[in-house]
Short mmCIF file of C-alpha atoms and ligand atoms in Angstrom, two decimals:
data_model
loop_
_atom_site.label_atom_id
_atom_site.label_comp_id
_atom_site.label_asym_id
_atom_site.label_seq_id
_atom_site.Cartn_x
_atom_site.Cartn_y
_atom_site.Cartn_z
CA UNK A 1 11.42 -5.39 20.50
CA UNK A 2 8.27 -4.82 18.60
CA UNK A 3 5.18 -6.45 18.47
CA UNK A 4 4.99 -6.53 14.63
CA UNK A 5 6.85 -5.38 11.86
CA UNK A 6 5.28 -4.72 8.94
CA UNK A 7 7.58 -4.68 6.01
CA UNK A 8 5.88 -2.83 2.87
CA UNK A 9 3.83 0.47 3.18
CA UNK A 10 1.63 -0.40 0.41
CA UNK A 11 -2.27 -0.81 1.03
CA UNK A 12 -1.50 -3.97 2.59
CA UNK A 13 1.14 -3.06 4.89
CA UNK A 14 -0.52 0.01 6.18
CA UNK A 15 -4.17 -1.66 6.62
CA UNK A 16 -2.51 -4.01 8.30
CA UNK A 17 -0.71 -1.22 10.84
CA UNK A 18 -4.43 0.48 11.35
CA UNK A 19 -5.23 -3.06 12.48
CA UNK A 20 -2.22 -3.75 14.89
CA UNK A 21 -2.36 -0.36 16.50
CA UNK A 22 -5.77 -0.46 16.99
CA UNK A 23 -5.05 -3.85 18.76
CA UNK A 24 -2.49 -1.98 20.92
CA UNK A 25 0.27 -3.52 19.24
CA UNK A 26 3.34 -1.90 18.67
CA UNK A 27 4.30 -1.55 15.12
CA UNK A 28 7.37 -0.59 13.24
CA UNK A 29 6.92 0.00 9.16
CA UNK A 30 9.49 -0.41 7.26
CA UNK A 31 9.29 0.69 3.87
CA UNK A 32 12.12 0.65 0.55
CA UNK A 33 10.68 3.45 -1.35
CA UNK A 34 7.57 5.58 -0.69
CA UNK A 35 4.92 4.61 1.13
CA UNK A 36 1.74 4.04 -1.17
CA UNK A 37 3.15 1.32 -2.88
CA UNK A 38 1.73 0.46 -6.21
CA UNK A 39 -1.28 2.72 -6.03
CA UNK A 40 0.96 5.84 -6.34
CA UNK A 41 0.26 5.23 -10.41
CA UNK A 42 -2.90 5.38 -10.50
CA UNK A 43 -4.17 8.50 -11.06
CA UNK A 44 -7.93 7.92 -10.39
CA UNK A 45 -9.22 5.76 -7.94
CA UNK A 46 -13.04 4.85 -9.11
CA UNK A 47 -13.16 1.29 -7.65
CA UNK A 48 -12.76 1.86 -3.93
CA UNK A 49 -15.47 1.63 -1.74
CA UNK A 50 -17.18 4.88 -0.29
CA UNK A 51 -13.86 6.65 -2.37
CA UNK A 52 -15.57 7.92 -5.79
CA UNK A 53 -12.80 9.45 -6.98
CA UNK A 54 -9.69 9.71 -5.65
CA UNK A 55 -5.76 9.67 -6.83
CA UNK A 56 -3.59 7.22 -5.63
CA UNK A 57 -1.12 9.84 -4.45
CA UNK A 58 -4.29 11.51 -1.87
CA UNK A 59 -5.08 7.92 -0.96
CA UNK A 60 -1.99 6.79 0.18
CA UNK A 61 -1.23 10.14 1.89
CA UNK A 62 -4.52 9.65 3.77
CA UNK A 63 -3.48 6.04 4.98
CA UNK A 64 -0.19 6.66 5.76
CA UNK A 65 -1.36 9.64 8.03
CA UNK A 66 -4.05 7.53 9.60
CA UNK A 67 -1.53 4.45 10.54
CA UNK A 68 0.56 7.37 11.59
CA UNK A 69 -2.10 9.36 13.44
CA UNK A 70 -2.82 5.28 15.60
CA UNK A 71 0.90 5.07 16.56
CA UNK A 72 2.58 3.07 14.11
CA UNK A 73 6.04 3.90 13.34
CA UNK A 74 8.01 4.31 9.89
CA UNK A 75 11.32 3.80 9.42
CA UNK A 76 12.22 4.14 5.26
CA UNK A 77 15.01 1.39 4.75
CA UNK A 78 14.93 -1.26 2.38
CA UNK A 79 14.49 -4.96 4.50
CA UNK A 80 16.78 -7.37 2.76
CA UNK A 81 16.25 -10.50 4.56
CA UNK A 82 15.04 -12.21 8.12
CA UNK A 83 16.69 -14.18 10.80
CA UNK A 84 14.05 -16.41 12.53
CA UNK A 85 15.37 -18.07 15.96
CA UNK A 86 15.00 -17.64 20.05
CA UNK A 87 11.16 -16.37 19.45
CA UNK A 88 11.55 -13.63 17.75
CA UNK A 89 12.46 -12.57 14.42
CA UNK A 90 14.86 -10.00 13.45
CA UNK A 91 14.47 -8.34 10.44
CA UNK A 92 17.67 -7.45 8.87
CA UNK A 93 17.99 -3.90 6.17
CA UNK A 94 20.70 -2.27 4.31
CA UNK A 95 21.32 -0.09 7.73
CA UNK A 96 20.30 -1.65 10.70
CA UNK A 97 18.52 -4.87 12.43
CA UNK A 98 15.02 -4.68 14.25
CA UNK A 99 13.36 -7.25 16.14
CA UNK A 100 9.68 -7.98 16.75
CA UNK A 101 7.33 -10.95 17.46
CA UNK A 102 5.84 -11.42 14.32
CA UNK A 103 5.99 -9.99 10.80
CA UNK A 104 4.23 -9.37 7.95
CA UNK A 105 5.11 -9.03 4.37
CA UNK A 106 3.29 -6.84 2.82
CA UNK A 107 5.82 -6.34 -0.26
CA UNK A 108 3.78 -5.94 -3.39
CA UNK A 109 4.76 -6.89 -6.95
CA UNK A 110 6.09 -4.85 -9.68
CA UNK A 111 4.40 -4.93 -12.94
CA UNK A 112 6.98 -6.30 -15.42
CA UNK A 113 7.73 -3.44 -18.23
CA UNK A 114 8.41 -3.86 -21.89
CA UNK A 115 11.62 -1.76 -21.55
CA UNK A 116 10.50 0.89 -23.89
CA UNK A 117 11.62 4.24 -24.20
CA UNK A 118 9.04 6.78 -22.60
CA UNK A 119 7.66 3.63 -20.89
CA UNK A 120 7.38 5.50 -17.72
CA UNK A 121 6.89 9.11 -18.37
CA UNK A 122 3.90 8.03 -20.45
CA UNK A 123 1.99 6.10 -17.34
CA UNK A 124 -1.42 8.04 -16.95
CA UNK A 125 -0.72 9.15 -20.02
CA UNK A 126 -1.91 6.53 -22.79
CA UNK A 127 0.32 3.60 -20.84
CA UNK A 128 -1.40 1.44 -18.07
CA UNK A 129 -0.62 -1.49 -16.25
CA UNK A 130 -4.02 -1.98 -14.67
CA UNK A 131 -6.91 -2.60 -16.89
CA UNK A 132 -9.65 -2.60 -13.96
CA UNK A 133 -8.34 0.81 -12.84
CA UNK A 134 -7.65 2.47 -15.78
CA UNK A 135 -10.26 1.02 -18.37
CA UNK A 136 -12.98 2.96 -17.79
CA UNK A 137 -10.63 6.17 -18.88
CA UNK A 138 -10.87 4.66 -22.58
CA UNK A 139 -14.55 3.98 -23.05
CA UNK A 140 -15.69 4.27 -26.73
CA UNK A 141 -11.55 4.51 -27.68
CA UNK A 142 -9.01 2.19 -29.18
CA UNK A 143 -6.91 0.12 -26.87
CA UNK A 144 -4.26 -2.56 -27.31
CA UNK A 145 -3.29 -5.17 -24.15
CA UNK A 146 0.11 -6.63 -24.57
CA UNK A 147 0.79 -10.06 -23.02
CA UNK A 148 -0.26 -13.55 -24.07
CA UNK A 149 -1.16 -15.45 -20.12
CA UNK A 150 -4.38 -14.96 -18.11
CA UNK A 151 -4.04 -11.23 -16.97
CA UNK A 152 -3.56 -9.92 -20.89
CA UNK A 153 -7.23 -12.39 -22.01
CA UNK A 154 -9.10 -11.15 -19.40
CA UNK A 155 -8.32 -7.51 -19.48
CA UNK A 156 -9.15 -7.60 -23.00
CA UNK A 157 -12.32 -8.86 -22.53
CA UNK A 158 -12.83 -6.30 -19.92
CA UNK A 159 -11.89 -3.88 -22.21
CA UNK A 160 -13.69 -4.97 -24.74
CA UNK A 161 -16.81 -4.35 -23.05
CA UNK A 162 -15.76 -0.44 -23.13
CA UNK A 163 -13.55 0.52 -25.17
CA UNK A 164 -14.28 0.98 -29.05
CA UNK A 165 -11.89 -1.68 -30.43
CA UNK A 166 -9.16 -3.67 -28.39
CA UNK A 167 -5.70 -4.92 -30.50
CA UNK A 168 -4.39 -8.11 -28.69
CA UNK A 169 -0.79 -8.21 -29.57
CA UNK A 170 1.22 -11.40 -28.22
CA UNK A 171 4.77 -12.15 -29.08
CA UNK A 172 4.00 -16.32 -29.83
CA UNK A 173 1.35 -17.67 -32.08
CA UNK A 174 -0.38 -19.46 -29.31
CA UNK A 175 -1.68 -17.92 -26.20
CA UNK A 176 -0.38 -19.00 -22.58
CA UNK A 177 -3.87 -18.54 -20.88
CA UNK A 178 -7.06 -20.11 -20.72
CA UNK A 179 -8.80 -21.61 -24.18
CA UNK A 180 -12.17 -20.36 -22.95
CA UNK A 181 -11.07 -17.01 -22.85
CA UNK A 182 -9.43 -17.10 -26.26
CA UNK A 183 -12.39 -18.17 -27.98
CA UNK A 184 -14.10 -15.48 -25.95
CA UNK A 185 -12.27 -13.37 -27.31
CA UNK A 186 -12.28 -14.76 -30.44
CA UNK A 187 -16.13 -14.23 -30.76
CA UNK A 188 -15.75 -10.44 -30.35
CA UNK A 189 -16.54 -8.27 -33.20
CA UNK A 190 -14.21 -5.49 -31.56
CA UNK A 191 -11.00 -7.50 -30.87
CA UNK A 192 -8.24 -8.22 -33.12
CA UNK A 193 -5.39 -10.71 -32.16
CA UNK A 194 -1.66 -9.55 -33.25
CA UNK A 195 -0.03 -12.78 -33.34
CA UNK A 196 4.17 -12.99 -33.41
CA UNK A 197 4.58 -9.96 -32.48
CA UNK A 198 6.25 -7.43 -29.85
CA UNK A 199 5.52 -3.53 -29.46
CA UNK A 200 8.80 -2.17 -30.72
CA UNK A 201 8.00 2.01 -30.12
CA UNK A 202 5.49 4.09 -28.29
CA UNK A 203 4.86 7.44 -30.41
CA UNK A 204 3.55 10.10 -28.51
CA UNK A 205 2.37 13.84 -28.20
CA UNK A 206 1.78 14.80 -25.41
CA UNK A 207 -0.04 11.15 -24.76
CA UNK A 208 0.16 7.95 -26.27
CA UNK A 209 -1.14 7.93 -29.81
CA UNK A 210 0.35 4.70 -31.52
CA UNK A 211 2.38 2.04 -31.36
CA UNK A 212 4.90 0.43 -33.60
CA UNK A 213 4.34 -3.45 -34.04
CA UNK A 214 7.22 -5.47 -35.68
CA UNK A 215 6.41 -8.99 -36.16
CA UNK A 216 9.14 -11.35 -35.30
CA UNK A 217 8.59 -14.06 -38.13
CA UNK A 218 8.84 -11.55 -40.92
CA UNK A 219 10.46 -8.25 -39.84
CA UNK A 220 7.10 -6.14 -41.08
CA UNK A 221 6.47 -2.86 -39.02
CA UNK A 222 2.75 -1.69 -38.67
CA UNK A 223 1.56 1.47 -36.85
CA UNK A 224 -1.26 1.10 -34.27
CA UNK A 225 -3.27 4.16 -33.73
CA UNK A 226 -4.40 4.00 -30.31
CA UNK A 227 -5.52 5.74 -27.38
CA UNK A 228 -4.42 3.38 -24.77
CA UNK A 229 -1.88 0.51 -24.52
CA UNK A 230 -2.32 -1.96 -21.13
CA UNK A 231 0.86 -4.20 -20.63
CA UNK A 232 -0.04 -7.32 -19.13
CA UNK A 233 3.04 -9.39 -19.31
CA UNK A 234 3.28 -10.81 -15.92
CA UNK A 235 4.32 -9.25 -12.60
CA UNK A 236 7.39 -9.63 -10.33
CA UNK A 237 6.72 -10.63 -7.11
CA UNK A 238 9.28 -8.73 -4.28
CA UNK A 239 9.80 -11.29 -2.39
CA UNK A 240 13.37 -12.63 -3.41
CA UNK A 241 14.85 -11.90 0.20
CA UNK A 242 12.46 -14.18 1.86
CA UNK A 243 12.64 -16.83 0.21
CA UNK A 244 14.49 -19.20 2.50
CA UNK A 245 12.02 -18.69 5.06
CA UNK A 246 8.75 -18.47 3.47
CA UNK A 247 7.39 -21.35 0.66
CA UNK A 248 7.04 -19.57 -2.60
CA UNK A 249 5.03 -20.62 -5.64
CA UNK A 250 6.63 -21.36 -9.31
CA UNK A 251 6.06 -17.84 -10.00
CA UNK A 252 7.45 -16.62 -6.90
CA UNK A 253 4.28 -15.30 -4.71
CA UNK A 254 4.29 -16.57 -0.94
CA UNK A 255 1.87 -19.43 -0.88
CA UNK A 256 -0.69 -18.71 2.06
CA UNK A 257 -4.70 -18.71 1.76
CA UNK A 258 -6.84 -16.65 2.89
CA UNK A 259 -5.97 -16.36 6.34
CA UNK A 260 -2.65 -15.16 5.33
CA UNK A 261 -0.06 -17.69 7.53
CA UNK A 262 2.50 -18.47 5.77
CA UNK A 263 4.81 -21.92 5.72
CA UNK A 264 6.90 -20.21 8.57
CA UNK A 265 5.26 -19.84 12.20
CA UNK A 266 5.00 -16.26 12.99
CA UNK A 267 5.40 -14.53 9.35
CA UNK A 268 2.82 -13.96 7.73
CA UNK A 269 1.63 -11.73 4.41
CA UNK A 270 -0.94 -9.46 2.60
CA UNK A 271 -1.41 -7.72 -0.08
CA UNK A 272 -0.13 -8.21 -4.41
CA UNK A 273 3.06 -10.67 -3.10
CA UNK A 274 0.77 -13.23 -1.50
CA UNK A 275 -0.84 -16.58 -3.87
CA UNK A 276 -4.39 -15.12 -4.80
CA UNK A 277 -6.95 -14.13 -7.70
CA UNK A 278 -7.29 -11.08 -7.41
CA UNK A 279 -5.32 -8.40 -7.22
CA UNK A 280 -6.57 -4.98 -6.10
CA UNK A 281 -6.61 -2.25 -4.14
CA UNK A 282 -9.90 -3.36 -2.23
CA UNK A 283 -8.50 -7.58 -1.49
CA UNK A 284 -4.64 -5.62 -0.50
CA UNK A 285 -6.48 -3.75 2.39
CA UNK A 286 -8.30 -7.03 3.76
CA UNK A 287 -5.34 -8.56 3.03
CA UNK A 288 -4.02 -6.07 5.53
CA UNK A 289 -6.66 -6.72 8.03
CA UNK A 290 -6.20 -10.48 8.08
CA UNK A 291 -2.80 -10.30 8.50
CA UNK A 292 -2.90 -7.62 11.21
CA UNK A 293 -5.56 -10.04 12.68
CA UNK A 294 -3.93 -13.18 12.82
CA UNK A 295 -0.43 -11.62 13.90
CA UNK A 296 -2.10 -10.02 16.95
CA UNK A 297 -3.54 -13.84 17.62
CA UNK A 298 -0.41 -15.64 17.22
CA UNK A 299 1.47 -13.15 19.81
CA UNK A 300 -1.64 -13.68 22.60
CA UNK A 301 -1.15 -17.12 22.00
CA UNK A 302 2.80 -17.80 21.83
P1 NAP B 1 1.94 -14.84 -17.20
O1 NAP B 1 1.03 -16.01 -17.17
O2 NAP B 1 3.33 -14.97 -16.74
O3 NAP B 1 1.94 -14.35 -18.73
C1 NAP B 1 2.74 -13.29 -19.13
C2 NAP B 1 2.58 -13.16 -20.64
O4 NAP B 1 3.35 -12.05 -21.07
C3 NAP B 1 3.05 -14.39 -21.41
O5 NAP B 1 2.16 -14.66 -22.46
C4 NAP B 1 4.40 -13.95 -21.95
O6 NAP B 1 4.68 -14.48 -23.22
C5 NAP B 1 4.23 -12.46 -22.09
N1 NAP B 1 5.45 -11.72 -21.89
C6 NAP B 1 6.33 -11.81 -20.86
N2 NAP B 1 7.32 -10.92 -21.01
C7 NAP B 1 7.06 -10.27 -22.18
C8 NAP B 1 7.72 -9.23 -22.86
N3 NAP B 1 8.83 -8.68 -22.41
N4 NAP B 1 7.17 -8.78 -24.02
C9 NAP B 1 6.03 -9.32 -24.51
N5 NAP B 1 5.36 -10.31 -23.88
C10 NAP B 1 5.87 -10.77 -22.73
O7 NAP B 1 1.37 -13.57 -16.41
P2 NAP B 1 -0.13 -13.17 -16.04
O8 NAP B 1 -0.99 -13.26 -17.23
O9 NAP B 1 -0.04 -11.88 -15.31
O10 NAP B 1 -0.58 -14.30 -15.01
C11 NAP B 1 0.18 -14.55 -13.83
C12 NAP B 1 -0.43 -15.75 -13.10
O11 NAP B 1 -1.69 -15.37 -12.57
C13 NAP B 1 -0.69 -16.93 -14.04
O12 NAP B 1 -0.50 -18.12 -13.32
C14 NAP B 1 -2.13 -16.76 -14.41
O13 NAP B 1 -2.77 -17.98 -14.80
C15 NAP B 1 -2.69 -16.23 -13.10
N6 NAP B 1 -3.92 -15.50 -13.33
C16 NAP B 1 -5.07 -16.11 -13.02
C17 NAP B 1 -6.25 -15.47 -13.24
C18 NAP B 1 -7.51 -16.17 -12.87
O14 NAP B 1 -7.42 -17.24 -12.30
N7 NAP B 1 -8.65 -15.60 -13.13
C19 NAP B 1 -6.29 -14.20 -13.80
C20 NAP B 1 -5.09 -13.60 -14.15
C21 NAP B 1 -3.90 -14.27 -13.91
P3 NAP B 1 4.98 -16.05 -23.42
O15 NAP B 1 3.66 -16.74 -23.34
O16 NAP B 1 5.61 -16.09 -24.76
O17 NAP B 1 5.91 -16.41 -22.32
#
């Protein structure tokens, strides 16, 4: 049996293996994908502390090799669900079973896509998901955010501080966010709101260079020159196989606070999949810590 299993090698999830290993915990890592998590897409990383530059790729390759280098194990199989009972939990994947004293999710979320052809193979190339990483890339150049709630207002007004001019294209006539930040917006000489309508084409070179915008009440098409797009229409939680054991919010992120416990003794989480503000790079890692922290406390004390 392990001490902790970490399920995720994002930010969070490895953070939080530094911490448990350091703790002398053992710690198993199990991870669906690629360790690196979200962070893999960004090609620059200008925002972490003491890191000036840095790609996501060299970042993650650095953490993984310093949880690695303290002891904790990885094993790459998707978890699919957890069986909590006779003090311990065992945490069930597509191949095999593992048991430990406490886990952590550190599962991330998935941005949601518009479904667009080239969608992908454009990211770091004109398309971004992140307007905190990636908006300093587009200073003094013509952006459009895509998404009508919270995360779409206030990255345009983030990027309106840089960028040139910033299109605000939403699929309703009404936005789903905050008034104050509408009439922010509103108020901004270099931001123009695309009301009723969805991005229908990304035309590229090489990188992104316009968009086609087909507005749903009439059927017109426009062409948006641009240099950047930033989709911003909400984010998928991963945490659909926990649910039984773990109390989700309406949109689906495991409700804990800062101290990361969640509704079920024993489990706790970090990182993008847990209820918070702020999602980054910098709050995933103490995210990590915390978890790591508390985990380590709970096993002294049970
Ligand atoms: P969200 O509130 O779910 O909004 C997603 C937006 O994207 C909606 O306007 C939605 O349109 C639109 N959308 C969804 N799918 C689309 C598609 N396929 N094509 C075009 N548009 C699409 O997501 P969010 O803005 O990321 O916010 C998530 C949660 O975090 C919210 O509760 C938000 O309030 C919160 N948040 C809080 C803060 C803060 O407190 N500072 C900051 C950011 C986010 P419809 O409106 O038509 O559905």
């Amino acid at each position: 049996m392990y001490d902790i299993i970490i399920i995720g090698a994002g930010p969070a999830g490895m953070t939080a293996a530094i911490y448990a290993r350091r703790a002398a915990r053992s710690v198993l890592v199990l991870e669906a994908v690629n360790y690196g998590g979200q962070i893999l897409n960004t090609p620059d990383i200008e925002n972490y502390p003491a890191e000036a530059h840095i790609s996501g790729y060299d970042f993650s390759a650095k953490l993984y090799e310093q949880a690695k280098g303290l002891g904790a194990e990885f094993i790459f199989e998707k978890a699919v669900g957890i069986e909590n009972g006779n003090g311990k939990k065992t945490v069930v994947t597509v191949k095999n079973s593992y048991e430990a004293k406490a886990v952590i999710l550190a599962t991330g979320s998935a941005s949601r896509k518009l479904g667009l052809e080239d969608e992908e193979k454009l990211v770091g190339k004109g398309v971004s998901y992140c307007a905190t990483c990636d908006g300093n890339f587009y200073r003094k150049k013509v952006v459009a955010v895509v998404g009508g709630g919270n995360t779409a207002l206030e990255d345009a007004l983030y990027l309106s501080d840089l960028a040139e001019k910033v299109y605000l294209i939403h699929r309703r006539d009404s936005f789903r966010g905050e008034e104050a930040n509408v009439s922010r917006l509103a108020a901004r000489d270099n931001v123009e709101f695309i009301y009723n309508s969805n991005v229908t084409k990304l035309i590229s070179d090489k990188r992104l260079r316009a968009v086609e915008v087909t507005n749903k009440i009439d059927g017109s098409v426009r062409t948006v020159e641009l240099n950047g797009l930033f989709v911003a229409v909400g984010r998928i939680p991963e945490n659909r196989n926990f649910a039984d054991l773990v109390r989700l919010d309406d949109a689906g992120y495991v409700q804990a606070g800062e101290d990361c416990h969640t509704s079920c003794d024993g489990i706790f989480v970090a990182g993008d999949n847990r209820t918070k503000t702020l999602r980054q790079l910098v709050t995933a890692a103490a995210d990590g810590a915390m978890a790591a922290t508390e985990a380590v406390k709970y096993i002294s004390n049970n």
